[in-house]
mmCIF file of C-alpha atoms in Angstrom:
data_model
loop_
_atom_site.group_PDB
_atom_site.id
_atom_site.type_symbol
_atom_site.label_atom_id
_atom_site.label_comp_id
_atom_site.label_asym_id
_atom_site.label_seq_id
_atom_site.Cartn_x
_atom_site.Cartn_y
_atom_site.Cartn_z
ATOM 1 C CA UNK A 171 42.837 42.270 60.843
ATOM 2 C CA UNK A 172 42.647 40.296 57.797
ATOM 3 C CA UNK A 173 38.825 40.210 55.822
ATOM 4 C CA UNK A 174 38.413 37.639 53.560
ATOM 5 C CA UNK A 175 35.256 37.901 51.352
ATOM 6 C CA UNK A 176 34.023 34.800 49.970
ATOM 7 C CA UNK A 177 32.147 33.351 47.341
ATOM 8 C CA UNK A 178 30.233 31.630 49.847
ATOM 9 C CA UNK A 179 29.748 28.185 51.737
ATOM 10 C CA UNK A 180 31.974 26.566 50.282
ATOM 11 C CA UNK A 181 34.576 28.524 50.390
ATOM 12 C CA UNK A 182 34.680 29.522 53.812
ATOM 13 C CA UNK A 183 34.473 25.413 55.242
ATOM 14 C CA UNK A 184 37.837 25.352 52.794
ATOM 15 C CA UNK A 185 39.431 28.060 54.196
ATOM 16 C CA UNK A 186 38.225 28.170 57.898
ATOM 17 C CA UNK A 187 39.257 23.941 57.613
ATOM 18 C CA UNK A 188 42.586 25.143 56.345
ATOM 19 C CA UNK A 189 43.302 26.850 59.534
ATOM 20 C CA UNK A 190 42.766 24.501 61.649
ATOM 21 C CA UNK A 191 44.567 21.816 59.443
ATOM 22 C CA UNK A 192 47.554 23.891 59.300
ATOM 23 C CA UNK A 193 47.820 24.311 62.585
ATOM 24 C CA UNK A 194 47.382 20.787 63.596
ATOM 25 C CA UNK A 195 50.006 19.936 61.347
ATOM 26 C CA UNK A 196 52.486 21.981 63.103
ATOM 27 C CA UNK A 197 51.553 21.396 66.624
ATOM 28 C CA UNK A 198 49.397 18.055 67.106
ATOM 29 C CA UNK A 199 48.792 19.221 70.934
ATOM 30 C CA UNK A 200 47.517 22.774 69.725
ATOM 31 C CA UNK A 201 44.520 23.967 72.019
ATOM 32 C CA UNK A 202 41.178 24.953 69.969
ATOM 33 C CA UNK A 203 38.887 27.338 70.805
ATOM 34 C CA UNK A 204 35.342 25.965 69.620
ATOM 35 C CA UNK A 205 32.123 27.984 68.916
ATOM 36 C CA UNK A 206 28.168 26.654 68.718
ATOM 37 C CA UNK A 207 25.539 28.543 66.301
ATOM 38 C CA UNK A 208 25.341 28.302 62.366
ATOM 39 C CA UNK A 209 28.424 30.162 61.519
ATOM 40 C CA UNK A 210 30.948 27.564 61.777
ATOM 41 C CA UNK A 211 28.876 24.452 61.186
ATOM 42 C CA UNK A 212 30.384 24.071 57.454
ATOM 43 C CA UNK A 213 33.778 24.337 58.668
ATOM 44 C CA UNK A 214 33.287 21.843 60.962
ATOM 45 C CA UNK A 215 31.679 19.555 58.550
ATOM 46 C CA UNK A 216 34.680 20.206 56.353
ATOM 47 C CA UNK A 217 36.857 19.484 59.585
ATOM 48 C CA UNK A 218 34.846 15.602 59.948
ATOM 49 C CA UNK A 219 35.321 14.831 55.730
ATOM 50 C CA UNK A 220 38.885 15.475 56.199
ATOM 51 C CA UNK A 221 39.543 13.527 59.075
ATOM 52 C CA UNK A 222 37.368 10.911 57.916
ATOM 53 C CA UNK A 223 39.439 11.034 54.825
ATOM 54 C CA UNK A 224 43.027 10.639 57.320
ATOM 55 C CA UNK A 225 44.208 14.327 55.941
ATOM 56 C CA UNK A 226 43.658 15.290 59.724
ATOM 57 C CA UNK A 227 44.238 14.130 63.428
ATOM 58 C CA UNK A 228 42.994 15.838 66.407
ATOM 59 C CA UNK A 229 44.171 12.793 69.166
ATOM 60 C CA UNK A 230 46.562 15.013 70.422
ATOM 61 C CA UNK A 231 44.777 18.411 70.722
ATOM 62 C CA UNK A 232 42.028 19.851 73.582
ATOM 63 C CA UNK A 233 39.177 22.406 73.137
ATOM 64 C CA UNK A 234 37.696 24.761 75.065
ATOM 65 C CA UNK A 235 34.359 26.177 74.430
ATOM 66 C CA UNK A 236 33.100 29.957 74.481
ATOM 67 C CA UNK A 237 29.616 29.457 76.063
ATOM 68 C CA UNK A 238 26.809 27.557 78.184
ATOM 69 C CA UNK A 239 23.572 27.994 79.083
ATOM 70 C CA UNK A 240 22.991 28.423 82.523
ATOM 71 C CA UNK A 241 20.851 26.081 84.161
ATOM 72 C CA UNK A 242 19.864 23.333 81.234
ATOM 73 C CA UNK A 243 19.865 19.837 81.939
ATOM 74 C CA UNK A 244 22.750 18.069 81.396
ATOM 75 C CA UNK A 245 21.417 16.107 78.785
ATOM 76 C CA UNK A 246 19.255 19.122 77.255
ATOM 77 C CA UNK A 247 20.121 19.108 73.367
ATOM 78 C CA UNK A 248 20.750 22.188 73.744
ATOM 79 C CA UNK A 249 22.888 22.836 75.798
ATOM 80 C CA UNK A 250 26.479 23.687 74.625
ATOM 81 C CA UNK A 251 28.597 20.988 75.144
ATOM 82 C CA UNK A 252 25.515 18.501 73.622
ATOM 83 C CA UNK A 253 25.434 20.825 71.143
ATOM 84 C CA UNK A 254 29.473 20.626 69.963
ATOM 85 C CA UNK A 255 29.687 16.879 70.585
ATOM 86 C CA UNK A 256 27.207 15.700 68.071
ATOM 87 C CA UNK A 257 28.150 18.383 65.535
ATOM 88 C CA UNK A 258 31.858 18.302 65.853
ATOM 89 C CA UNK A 259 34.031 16.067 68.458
ATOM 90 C CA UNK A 260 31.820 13.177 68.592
ATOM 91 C CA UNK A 261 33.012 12.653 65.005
ATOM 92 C CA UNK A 262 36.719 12.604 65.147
ATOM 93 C CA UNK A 263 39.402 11.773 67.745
ATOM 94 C CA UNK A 264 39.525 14.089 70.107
ATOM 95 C CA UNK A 265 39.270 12.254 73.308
ATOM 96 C CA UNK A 266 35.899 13.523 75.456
ATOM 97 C CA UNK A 267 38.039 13.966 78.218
ATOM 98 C CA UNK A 268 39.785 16.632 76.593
ATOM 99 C CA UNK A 269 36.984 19.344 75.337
ATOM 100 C CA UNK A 270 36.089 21.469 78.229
ATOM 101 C CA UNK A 271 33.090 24.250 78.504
ATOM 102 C CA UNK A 272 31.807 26.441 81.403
ATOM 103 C CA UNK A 273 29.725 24.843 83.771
ATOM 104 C CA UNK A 274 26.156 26.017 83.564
ATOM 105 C CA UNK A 275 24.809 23.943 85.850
ATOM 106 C CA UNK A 276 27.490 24.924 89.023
ATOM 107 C CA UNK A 277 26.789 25.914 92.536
ATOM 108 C CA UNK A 278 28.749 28.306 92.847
ATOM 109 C CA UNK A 279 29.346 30.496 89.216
ATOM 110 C CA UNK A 280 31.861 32.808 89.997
ATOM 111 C CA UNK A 281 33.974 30.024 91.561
ATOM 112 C CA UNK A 282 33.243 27.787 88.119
ATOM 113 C CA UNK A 283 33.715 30.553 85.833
ATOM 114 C CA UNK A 284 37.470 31.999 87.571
ATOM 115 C CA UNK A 285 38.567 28.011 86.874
ATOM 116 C CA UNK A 286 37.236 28.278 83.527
ATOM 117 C CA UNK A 287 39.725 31.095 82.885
ATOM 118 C CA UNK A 288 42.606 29.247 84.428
ATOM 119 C CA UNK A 289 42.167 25.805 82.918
ATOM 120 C CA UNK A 290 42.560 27.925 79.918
ATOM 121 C CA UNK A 291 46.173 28.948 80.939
ATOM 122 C CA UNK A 292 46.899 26.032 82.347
ATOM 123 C CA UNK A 293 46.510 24.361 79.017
ATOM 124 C CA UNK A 294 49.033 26.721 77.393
ATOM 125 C CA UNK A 295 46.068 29.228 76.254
ATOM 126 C CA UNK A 296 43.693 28.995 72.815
ATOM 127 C CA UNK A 297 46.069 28.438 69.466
ATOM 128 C CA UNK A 298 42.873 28.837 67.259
ATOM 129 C CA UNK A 299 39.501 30.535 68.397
ATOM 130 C CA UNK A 300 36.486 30.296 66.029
ATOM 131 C CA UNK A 301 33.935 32.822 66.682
ATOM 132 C CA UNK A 302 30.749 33.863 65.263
ATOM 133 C CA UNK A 303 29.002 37.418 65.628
ATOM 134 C CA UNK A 304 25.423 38.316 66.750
ATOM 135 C CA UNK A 305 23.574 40.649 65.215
ATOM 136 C CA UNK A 306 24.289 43.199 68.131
ATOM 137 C CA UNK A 307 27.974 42.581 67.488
ATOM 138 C CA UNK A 308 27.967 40.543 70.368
ATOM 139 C CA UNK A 309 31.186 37.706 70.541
ATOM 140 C CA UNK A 310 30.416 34.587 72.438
ATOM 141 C CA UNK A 311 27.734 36.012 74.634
ATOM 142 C CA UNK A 312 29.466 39.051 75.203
ATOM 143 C CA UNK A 313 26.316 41.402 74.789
ATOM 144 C CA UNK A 314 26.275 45.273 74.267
ATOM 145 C CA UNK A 315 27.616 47.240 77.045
ATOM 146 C CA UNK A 316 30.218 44.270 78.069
ATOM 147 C CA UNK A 317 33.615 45.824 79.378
ATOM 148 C CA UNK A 318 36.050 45.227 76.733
ATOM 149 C CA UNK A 319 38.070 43.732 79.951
ATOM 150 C CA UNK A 320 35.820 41.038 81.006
ATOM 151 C CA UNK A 321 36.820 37.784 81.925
ATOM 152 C CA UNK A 322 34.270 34.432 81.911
ATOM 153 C CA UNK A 323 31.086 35.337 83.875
ATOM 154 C CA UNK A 324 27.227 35.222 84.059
ATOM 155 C CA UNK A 325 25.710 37.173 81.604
ATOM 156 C CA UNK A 326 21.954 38.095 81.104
ATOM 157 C CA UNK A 327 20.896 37.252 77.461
ATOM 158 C CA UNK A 328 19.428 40.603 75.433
ATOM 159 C CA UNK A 329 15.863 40.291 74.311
ATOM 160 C CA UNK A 330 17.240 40.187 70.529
ATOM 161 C CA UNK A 331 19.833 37.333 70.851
ATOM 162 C CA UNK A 332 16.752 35.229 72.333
ATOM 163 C CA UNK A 333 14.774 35.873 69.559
ATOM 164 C CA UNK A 334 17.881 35.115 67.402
ATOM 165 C CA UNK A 335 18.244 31.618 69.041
ATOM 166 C CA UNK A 336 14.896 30.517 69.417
ATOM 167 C CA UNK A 337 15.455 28.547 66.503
ATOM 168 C CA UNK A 338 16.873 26.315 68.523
ATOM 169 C CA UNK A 339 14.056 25.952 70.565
ATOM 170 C CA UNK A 340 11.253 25.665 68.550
ATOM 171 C CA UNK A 341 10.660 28.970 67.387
ATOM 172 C CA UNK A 342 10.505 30.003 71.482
ATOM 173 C CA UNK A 343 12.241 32.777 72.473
ATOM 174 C CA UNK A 344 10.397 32.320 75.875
ATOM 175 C CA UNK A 345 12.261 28.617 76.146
ATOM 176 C CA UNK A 346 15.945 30.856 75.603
ATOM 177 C CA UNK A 347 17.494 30.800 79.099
ATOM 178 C CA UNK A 348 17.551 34.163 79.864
ATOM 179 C CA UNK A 349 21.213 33.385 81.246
ATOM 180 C CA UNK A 350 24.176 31.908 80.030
ATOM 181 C CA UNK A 351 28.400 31.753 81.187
ATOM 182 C CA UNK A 352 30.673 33.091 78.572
ATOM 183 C CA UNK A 353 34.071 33.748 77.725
ATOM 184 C CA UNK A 354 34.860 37.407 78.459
ATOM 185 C CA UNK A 355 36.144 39.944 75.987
ATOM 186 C CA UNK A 356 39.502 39.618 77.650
ATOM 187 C CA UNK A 357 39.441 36.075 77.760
ATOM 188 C CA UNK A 358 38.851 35.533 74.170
ATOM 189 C CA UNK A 359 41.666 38.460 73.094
ATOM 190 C CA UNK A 360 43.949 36.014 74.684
ATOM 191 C CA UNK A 361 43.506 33.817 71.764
ATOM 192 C CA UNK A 362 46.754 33.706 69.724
ATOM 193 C CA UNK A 363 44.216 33.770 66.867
ATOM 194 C CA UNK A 364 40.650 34.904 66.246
ATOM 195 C CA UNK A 365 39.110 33.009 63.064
ATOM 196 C CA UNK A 366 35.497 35.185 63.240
ATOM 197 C CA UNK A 367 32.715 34.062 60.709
ATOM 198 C CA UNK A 368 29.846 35.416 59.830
ATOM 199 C CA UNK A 369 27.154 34.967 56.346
ATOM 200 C CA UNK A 370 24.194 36.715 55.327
ATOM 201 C CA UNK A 371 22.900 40.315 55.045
ATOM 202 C CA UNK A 372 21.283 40.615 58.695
ATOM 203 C CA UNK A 373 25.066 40.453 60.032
ATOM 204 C CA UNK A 374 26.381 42.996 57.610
ATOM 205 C CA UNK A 375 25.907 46.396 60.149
ATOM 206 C CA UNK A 376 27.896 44.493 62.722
ATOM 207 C CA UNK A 377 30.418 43.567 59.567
ATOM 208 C CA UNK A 378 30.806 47.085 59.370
ATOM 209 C CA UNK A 379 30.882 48.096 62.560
ATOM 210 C CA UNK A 380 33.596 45.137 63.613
ATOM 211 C CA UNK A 381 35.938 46.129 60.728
ATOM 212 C CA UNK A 382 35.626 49.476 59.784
ATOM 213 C CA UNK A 383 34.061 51.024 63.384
ATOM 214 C CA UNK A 384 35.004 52.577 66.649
ATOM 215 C CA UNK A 385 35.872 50.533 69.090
ATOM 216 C CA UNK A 386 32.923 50.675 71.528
ATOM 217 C CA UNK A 387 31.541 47.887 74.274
ATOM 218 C CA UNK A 388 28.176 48.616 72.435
ATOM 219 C CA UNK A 389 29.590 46.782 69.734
ATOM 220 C CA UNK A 390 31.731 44.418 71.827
ATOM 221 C CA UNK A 391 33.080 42.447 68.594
ATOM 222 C CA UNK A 392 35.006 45.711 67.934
ATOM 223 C CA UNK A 393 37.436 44.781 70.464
ATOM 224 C CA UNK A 394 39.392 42.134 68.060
ATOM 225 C CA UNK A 395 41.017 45.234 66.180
ATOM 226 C CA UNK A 396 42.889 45.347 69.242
ATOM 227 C CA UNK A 397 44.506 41.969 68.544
ATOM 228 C CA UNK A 398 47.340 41.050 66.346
ATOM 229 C CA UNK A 399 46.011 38.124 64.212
ATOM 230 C CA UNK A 400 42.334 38.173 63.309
ATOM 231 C CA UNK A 401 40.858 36.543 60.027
ATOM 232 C CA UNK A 402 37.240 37.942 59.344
ATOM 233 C CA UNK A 403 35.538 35.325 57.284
ATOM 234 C CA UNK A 404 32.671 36.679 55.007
ATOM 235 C CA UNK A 405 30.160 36.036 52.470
ATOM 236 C CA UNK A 406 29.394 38.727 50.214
ATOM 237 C CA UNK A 407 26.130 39.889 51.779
ATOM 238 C CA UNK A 408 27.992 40.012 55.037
ATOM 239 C CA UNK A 409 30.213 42.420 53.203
ATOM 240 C CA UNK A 410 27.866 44.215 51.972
ATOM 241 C CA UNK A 411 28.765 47.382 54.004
ATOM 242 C CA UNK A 412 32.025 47.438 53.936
ATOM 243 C CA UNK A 413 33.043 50.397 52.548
ATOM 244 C CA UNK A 414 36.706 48.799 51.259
ATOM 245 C CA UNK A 415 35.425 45.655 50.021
ATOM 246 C CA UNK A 416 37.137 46.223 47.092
ATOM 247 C CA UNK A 417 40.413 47.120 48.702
ATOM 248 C CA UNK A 418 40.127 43.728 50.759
ATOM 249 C CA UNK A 419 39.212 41.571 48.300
ATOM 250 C CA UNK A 420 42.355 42.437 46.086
ATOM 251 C CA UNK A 421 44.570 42.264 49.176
ATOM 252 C CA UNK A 422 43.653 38.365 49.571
ATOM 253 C CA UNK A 423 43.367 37.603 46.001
ATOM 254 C CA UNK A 424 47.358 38.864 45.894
ATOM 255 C CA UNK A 425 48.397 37.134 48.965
ATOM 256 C CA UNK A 426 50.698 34.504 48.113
ATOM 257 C CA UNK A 427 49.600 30.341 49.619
ATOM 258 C CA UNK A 428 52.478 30.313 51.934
ATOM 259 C CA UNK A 429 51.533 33.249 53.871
ATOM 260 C CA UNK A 430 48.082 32.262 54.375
ATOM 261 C CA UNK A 431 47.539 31.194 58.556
#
């Protein structure tokens, strides 16, 4: 697990962009893993200015998302794939036809969510996953107590995480649906790489835990030191617990450009 610390913002749409540039650049038909929520919303702004600017193509690539709401209309502004189009791949070329999410609005959601996992493979699996991290050290909306083998499933939302996103809904954490489909732990660890993000102070226990913890389904983010290529993305007051934040920050600050992603 690499941990990057950060000088902020900035920094992180620069190098969170990077990774997905470099990528692209490599393999044009690369499969993206795409998250909703604050944490990624500068990289993906980064993401548009490049493309914009012709530094970046994504014609040839597909996405898959981690999450949906269960039961939200399908032209609720909140609901997931809404949500991605108008803040990512509505603004470059990726062609609609090729991002894919969970269907929250199926008849039958173990049926939807076992061909969720195998579109996945069928696609050749996720090149690059971005993830954020909840408070709870939940992953997509893997909540505490998830098996660290889960695959994509119904989940019932924690009392917390509705609170946390009822700032999406008007300040409502009554209007959260209290269910949602999600990537599983196992699902996700298929990634061939985790890019996980995270800013601010009131994600710095679940920081600590992810990167310096046990590895325990309360904390389900834990699971990722279990994978082989894992960039933690951090702001200082993320870091703020880390007891080798010092250690971590010289480790990237010696790392030479050409073995970065």
């Amino acid at each position: 697990m690499e941990v990057i610390i950060t000088s902020g913002p900035d920094e992180i749409a620069t190098i969170g962009a990077d990774a997905f540039c470099h990528l692209l650049d490599r393999k044009p038909e690369a499969v993206l893993g795409l998250a909703t929520g604050s944490s990624p919303l500068t990289i993906y702004d980064e993401l548009v200015r490049r493309h914009e600017a012709g530094a970046v193509s994504f014609a040839g690539a597909t996405a898959f998302t981690l999450d949906e709401y269960v039961g939200l209309p399908a032209d609720h502004p909140q609901r997931y794939r809404n949500v991605i189009a108008s803040e990512l791949t509505d603004r470059i070329d990726i062609h609609p036809g090729r991002v894919h999410g969970p269907d929250g609005l199926a008849e039958d959601i173990a049926a939807a969510c076992a061909a969720y996992d195998a579109a996945i493979v069928q696609a050749g699996g996720v090149d690059l996953q971005i993830l954020g991290i909840g408070t709870d050290g939940h992953i997509a909306f893997n909540e505490p107590g998830s098996s660290l083998a889960s695959r994509t499933r119904i989940k019932t939302l924690t009392a917390q995480t509705r609170v946390d996103n009822a700032r999406f809904f008007g300040g409502d954490p009554e209007a959260v649906p209290q269910h949602c489909l999600t990537q599983g732990l196992a699902t996700i660890m298929e990634a061939r790489h985790l890019l996980l993000v995270a800013t601010g102070r009131a994600k710095s226990e679940a920081i600590h835990h992810l990167v310096e913890g046990a590895v325990s389904a309360m904390w389900p983010a834990t699971i990722l030191q279990h994978h082989p290529k894992v960039t933690v993305l951090i702001d200082a007051a993320a870091a703020s617990r880390l007891a080798l934040s010092d250690y971590y920050r010289e480790t990237y600050a010696s790392k030479p450009a050409w073995q970065r992603f």
